[in-house]
mmCIF file of C-alpha atoms in Angstrom:
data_model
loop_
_atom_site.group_PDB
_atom_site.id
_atom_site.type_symbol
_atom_site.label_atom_id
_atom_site.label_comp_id
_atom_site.label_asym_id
_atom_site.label_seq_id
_atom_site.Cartn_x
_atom_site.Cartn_y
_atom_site.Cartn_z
ATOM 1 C CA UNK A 1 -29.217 -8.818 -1.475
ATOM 2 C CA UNK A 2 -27.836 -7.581 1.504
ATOM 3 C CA UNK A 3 -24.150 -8.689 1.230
ATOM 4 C CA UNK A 4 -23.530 -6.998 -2.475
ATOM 5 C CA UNK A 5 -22.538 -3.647 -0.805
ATOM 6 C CA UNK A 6 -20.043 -5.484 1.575
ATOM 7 C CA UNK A 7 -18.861 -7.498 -1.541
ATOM 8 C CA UNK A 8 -18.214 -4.518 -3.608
ATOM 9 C CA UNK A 9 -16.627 -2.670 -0.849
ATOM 10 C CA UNK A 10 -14.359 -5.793 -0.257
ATOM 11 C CA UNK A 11 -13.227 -6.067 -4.117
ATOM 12 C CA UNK A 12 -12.349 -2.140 -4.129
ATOM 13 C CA UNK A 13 -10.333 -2.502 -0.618
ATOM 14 C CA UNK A 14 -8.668 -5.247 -2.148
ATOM 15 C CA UNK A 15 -7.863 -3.690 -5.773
ATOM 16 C CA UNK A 16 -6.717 -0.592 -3.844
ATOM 17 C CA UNK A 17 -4.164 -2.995 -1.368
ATOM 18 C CA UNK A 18 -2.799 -4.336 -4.496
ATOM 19 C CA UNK A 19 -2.431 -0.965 -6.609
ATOM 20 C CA UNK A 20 -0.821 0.342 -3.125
ATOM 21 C CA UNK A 21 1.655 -2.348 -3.074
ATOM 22 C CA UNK A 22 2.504 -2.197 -6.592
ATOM 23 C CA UNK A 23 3.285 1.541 -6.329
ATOM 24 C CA UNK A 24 5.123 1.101 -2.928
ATOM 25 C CA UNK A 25 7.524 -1.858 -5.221
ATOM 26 C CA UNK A 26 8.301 -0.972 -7.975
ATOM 27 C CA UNK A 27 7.354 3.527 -8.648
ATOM 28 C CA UNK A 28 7.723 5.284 -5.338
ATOM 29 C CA UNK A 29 11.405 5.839 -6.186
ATOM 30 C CA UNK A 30 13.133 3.074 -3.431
ATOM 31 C CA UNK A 31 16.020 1.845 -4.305
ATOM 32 C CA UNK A 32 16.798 -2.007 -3.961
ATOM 33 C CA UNK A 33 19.940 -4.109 -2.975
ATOM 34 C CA UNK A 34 19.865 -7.457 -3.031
ATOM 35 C CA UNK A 35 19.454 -7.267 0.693
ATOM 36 C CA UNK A 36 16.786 -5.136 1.622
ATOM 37 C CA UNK A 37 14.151 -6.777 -0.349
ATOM 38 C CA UNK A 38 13.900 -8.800 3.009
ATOM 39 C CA UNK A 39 13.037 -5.842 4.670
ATOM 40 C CA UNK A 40 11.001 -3.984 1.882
ATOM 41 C CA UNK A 41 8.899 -6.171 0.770
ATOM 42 C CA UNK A 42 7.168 -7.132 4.088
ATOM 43 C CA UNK A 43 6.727 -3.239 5.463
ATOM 44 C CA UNK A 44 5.349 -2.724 1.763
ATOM 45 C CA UNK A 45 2.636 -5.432 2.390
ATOM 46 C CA UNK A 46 1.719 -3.973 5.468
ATOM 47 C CA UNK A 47 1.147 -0.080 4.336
ATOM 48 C CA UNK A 48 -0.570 -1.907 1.458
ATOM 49 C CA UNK A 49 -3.184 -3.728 4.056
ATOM 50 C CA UNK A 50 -3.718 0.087 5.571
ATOM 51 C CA UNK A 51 -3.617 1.454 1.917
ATOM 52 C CA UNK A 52 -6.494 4.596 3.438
ATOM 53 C CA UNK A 53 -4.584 5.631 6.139
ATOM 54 C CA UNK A 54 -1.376 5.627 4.235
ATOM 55 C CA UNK A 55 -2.324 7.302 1.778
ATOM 56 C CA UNK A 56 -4.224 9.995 4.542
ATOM 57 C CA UNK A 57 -2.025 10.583 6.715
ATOM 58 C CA UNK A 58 1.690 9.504 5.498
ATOM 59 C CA UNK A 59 1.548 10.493 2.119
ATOM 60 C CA UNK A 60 -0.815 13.482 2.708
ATOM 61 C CA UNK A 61 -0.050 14.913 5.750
ATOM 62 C CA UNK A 62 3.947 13.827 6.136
ATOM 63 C CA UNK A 63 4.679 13.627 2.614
ATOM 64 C CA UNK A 64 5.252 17.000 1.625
ATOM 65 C CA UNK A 65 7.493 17.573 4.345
ATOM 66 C CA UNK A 66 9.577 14.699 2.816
#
């Protein structure tokens, strides 16, 4: 009974990584060459694996400077 809290927290960490990512891809406004996709794509996953403190502290504390 325990482990449902840790579960849940798990599935909404997850769905929010993925939602991140998605966003980062393909409607944050980056535009793609057929080069830096190799680039891209892995600094996407990784602000996607620290989707809270991206959206904290990059998006709200840098991103209205940019």
């Amino acid at each position: 009974m325990r482990e449902w809290p840790t579960f849940l927290l798990m599935i909404v960490y997850n769905i929010g990584a993925f939602g991140t990512f998605l966003y980062l891809t393909f409607f944050d406004g980056y535009g793609y060459t057929w080069w830096n996709w190799l680039i891209a794509i892995p600094v996407n996953i990784f602000q996607s694996a620290i989707w809270p403190i991206y959206w904290i502290v990059v998006r709200g504390l840098f991103g209205w400077i940019f």
